[in-house]
mmCIF file of C-alpha atoms in Angstrom:
data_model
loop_
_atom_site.group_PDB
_atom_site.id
_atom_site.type_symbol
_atom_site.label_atom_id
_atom_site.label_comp_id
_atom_site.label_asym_id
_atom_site.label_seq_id
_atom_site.Cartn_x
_atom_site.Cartn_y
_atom_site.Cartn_z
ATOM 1 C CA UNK A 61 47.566 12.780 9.972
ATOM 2 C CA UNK A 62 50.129 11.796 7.020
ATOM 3 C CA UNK A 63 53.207 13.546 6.199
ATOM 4 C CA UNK A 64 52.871 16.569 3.897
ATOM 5 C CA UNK A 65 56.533 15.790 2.032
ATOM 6 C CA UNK A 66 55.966 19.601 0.460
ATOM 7 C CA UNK A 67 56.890 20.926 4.395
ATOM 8 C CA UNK A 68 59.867 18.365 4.584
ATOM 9 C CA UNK A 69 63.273 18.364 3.257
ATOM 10 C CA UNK A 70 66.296 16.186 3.394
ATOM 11 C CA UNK A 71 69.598 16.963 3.762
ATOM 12 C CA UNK A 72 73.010 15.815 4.493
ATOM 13 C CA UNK A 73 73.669 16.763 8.100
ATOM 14 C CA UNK A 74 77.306 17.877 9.967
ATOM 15 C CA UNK A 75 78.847 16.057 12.349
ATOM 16 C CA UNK A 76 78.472 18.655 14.964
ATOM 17 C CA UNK A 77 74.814 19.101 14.984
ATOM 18 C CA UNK A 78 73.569 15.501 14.182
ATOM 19 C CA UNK A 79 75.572 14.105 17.842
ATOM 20 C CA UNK A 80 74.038 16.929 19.570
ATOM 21 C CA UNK A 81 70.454 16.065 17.967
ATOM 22 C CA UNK A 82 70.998 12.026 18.926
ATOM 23 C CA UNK A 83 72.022 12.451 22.043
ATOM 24 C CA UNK A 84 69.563 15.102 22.900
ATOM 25 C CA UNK A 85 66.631 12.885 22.024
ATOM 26 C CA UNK A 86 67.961 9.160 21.315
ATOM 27 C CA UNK A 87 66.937 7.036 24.529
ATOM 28 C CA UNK A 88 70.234 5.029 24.315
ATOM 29 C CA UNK A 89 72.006 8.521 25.262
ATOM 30 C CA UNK A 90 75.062 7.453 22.770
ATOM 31 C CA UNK A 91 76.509 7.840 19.233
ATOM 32 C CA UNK A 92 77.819 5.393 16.614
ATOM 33 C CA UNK A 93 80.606 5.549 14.467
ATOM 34 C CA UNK A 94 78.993 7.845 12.097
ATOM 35 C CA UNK A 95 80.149 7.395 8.206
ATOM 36 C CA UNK A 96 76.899 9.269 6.687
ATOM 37 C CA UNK A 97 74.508 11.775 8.293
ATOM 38 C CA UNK A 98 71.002 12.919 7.276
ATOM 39 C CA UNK A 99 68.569 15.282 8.639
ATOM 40 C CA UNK A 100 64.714 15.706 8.366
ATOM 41 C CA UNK A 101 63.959 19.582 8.086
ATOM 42 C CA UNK A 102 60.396 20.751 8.197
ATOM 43 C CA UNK A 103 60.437 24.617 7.213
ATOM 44 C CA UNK A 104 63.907 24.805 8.105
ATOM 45 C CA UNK A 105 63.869 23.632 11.859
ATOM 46 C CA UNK A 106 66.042 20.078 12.382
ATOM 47 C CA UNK A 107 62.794 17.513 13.463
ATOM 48 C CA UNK A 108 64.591 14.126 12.870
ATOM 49 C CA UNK A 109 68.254 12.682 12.201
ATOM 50 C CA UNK A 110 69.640 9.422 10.879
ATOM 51 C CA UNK A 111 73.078 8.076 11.259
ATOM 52 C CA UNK A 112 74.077 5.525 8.906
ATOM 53 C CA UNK A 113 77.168 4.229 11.030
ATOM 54 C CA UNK A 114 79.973 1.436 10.883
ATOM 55 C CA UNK A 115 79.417 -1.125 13.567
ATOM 56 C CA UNK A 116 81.645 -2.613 16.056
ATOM 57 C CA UNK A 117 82.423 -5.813 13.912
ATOM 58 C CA UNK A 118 82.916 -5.933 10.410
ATOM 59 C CA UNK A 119 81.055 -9.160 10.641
ATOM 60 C CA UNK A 120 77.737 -7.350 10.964
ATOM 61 C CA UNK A 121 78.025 -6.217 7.354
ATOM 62 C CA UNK A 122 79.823 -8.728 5.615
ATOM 63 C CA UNK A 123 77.642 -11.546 7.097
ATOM 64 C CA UNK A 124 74.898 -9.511 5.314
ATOM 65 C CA UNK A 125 76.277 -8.889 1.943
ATOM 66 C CA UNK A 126 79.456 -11.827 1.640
ATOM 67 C CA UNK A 127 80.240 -10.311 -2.154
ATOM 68 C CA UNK A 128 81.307 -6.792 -0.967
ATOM 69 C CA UNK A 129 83.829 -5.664 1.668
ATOM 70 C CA UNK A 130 82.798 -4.208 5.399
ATOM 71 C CA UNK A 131 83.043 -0.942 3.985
ATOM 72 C CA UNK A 132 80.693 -1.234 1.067
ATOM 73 C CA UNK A 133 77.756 -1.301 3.203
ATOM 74 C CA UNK A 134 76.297 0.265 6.865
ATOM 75 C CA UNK A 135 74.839 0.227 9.871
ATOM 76 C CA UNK A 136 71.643 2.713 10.315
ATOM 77 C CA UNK A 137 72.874 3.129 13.770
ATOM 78 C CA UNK A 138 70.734 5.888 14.895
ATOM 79 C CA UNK A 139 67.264 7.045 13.545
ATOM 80 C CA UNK A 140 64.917 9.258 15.528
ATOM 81 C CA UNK A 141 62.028 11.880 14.450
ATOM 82 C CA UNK A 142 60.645 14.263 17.215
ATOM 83 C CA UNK A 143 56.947 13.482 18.268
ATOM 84 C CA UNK A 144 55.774 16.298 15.980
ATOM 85 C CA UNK A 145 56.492 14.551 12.927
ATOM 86 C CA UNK A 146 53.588 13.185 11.228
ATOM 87 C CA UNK A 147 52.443 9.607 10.561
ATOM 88 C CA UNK A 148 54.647 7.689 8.213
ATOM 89 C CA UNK A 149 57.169 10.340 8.359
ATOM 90 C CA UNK A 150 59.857 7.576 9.730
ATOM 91 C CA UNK A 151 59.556 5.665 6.115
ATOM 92 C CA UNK A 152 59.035 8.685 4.313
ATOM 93 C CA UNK A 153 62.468 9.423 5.756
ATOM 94 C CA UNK A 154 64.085 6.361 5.559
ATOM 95 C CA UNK A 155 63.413 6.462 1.723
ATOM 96 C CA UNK A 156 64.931 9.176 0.917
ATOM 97 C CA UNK A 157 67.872 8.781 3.049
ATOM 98 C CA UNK A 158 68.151 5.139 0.818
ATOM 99 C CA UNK A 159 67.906 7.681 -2.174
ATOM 100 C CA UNK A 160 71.237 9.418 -0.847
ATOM 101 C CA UNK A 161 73.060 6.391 -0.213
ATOM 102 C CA UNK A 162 72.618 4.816 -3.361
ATOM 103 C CA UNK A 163 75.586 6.372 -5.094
ATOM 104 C CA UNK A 164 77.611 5.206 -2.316
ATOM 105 C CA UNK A 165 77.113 1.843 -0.641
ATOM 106 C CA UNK A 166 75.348 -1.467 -1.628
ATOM 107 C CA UNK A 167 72.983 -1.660 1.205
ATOM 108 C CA UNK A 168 71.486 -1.138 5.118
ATOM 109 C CA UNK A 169 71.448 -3.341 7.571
ATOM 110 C CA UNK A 170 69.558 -2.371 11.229
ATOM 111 C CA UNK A 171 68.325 -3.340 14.434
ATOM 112 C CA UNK A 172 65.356 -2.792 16.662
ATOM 113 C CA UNK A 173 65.592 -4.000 20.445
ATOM 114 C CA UNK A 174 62.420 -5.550 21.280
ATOM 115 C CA UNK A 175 63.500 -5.849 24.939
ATOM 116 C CA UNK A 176 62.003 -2.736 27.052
ATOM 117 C CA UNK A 177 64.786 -0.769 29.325
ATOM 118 C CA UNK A 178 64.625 0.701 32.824
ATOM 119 C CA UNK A 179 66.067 3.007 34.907
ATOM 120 C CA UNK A 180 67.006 1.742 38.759
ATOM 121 C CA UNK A 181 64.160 2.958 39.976
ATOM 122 C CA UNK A 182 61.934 0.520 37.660
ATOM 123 C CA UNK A 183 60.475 3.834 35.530
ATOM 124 C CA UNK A 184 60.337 2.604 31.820
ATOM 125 C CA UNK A 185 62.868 4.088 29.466
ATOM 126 C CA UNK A 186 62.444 2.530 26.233
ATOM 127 C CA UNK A 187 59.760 0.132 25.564
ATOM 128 C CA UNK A 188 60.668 -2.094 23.332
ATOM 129 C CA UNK A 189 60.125 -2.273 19.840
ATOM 130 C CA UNK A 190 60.254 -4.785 17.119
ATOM 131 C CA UNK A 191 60.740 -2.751 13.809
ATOM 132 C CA UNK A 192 57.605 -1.865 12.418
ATOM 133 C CA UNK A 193 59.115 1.299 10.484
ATOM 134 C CA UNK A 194 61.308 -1.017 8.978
ATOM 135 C CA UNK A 195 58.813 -3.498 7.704
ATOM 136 C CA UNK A 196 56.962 -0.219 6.621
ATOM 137 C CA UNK A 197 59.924 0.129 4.273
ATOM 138 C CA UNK A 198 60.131 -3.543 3.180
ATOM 139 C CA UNK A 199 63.065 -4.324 4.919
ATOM 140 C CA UNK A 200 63.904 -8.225 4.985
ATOM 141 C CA UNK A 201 64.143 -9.661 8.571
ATOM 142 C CA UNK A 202 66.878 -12.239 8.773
ATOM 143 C CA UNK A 203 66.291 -13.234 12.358
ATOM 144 C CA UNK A 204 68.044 -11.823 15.346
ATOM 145 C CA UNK A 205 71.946 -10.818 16.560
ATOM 146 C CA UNK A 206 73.745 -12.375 19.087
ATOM 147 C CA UNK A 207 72.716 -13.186 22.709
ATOM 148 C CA UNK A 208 74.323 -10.893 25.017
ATOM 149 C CA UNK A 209 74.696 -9.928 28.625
ATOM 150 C CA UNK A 210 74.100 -5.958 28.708
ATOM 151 C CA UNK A 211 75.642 -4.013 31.248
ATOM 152 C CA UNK A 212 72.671 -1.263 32.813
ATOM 153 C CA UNK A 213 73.930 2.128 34.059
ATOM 154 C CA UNK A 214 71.167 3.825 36.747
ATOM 155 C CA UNK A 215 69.673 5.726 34.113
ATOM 156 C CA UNK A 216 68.999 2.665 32.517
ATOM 157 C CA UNK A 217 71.301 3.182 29.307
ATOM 158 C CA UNK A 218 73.668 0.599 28.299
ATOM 159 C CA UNK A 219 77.784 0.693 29.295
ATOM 160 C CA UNK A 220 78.745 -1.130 26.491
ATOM 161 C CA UNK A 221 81.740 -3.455 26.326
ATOM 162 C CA UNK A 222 83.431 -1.138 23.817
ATOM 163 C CA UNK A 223 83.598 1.066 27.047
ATOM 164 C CA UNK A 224 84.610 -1.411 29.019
ATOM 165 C CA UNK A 225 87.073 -2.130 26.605
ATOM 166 C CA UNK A 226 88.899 1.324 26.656
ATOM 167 C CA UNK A 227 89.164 1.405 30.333
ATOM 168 C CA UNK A 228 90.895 -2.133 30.311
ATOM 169 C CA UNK A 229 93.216 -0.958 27.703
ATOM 170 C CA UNK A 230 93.348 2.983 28.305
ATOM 171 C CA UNK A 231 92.647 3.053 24.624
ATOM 172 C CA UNK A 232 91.335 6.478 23.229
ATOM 173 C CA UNK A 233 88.343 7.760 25.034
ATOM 174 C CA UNK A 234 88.563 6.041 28.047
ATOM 175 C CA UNK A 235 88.616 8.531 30.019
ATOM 176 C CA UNK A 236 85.101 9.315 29.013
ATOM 177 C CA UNK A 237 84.348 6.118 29.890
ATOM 178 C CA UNK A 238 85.291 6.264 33.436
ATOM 179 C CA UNK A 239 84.092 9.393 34.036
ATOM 180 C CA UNK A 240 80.263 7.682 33.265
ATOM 181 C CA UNK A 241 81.057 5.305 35.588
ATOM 182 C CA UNK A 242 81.772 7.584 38.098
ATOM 183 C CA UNK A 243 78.379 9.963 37.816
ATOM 184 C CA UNK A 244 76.982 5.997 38.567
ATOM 185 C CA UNK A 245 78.520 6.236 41.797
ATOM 186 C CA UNK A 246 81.414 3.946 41.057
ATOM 187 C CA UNK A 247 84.516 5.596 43.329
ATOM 188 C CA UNK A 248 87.213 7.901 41.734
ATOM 189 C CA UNK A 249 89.783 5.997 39.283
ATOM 190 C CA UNK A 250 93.681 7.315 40.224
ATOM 191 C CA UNK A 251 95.051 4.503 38.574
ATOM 192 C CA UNK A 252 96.941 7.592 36.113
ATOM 193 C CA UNK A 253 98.132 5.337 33.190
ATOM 194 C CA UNK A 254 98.219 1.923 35.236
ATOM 195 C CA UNK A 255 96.076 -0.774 33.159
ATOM 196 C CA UNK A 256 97.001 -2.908 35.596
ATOM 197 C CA UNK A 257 95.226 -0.705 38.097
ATOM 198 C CA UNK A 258 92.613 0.338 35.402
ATOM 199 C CA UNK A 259 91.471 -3.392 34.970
ATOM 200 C CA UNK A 260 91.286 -4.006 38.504
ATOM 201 C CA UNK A 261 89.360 -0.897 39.494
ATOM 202 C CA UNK A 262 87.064 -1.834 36.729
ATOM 203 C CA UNK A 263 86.555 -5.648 37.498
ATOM 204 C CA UNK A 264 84.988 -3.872 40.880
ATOM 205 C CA UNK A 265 83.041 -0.605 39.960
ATOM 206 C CA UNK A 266 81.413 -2.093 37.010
ATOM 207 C CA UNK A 267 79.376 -4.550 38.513
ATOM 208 C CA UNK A 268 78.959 -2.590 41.461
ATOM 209 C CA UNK A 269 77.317 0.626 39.825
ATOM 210 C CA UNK A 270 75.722 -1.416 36.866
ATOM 211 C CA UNK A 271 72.568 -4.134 36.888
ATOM 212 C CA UNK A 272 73.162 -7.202 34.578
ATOM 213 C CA UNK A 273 70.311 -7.659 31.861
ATOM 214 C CA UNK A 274 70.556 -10.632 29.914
ATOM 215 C CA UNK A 275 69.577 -9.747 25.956
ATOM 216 C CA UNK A 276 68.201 -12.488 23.881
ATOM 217 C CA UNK A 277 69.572 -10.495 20.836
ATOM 218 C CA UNK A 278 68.096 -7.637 18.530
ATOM 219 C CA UNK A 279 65.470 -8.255 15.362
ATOM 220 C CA UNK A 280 67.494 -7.804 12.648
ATOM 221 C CA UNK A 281 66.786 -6.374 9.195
ATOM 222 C CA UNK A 282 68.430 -5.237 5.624
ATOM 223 C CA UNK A 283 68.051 -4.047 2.538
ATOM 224 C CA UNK A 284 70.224 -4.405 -0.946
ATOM 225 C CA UNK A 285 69.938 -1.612 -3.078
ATOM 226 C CA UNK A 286 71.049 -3.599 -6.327
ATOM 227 C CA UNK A 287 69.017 -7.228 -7.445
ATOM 228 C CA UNK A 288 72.106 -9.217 -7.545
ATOM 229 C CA UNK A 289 72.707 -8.459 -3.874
ATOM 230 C CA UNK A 290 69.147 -8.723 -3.123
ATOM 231 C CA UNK A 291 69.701 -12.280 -4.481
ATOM 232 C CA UNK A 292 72.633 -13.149 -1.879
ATOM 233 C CA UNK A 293 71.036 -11.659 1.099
ATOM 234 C CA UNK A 294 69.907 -14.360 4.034
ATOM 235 C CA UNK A 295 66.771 -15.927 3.548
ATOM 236 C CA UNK A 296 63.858 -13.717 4.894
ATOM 237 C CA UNK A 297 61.581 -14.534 8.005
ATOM 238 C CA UNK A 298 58.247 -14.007 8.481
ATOM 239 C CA UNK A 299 58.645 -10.531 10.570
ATOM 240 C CA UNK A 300 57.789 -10.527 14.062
ATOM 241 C CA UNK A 301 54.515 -9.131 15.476
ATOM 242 C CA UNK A 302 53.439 -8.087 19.043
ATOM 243 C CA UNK A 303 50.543 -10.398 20.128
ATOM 244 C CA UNK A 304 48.922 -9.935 23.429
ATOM 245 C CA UNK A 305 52.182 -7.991 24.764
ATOM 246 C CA UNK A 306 54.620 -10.720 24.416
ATOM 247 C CA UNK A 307 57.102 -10.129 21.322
ATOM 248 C CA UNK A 308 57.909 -13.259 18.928
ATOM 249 C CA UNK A 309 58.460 -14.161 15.269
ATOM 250 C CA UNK A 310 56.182 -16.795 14.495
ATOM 251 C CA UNK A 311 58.458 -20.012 15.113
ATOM 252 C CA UNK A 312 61.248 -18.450 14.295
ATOM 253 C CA UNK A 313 61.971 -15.937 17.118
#
């Protein structure tokens, strides 16, 4: 079954209700830096959300498209469609999100994590995937991001550095952030406003309540929306493909 597009609409979406919608049914269990917000509506009732975010470095971007500032471009940091949805409903999606974003950025660039997550008790989370909806929608793969080492919660969800970060610092949020740590099983913070005491509290619990995974790096993808910046964008790669359960990219992976 195919997408009937005359039961679907798509529609800028509020703050409010596209976080609740991500984090309801988003396997990472987090939300980006949100700049523009869609939803997928079939009959009225929310079925899918995308989140076309700004990422942590600027560098993502601007690597991307060199001609344009950070801001002239973003991340699609979030993109998920309930099971209901039909086949090819993810591109159908994606394209007219693109449609939207036309009048106000020169282009997209995503990731898809090819590396399967689990929780501690080895139950799969996420599986893995390599970006097929995004080759579905001619996106140009330009190899992968950096290698990192991932930090694991129990659940199996990432604590990401930027966490990490506002607990060292006591930057806004942080509190947040140690309270996650703390459902882990990591013991109570009563450092008050101490970084001292909030770095070294932290340089114990986290890798005491979190499992190391070591991340080769996510497939990476984009898309220009105008030819001249189609022109400047990376060289493309032939796009990776799942053969016989192992994940590569030709040679290039």
């Amino acid at each position: 079954e195919v997408i009937d597009p005359r039961a679907y609409d798509v529609d800028a979406l509020d703050e409010v209700r596209a976080k609740e919608f991500v984090l309801a049914h988003h396997y990472s269990g987090t939300y980006p830096a949100a700049r523009f917000r869609f939803g997928l509506y079939q009959r009225g009732q929310l079925v899918g959300v995308a989140v076309f975010s700004h990422p942590c470095s600027d560098r993502v971007l601007t690597n991307v498209f060199p001609a344009h500032a950070a801001t002239a471009a973003v991340e699609l940091g979030r993109f998920v469609l309930l099971d209901e949805v039909p086949g090819n409903g993810e591109t159908w999606f994606l394209a007219r999100c693109f449609d939207a974003l036309r009048e106000h950025v020169v282009g997209v660039v995503s990731f898809s994590d090819p590396i399967p997550r689990t929780d501690a008790h080895g139950r799969v989370l996420f599986p893995g995937h390599i970006g097929g909806i995004y080759q579905a929608a001619s996106g140009r793969f330009i190899g992968r991001g950096a290698r990192r080492l991932l930090r694991l919660l129990p659940d199996g969800c990432v604590f990401s550095d930027r966490a990490a970060s506002k607990i060292r610092k006591l930057d806004q949020g942080w509190r947040y952030s140690v309270e996650q740590l703390e459902a882990a099983g990591a013991r109570p913070f009563l450092g008050g406003a101490d970084t001292e005491a909030a770095r070294a509290w932290l340089a114990v619990e986290l890798p005491r309540v979190t499992r190391p995974l070591s991340h080769p790096g996510n497939f990476k993808y984009c898309w220009a929306f105008e030819r001249r910046d189609r022109r400047a964008l990376p060289a493309a790669l032939p796009y990776p493909k799942r053969i016989d359960g192992i994940i590569g990219a030709a040679r290039a992976a």
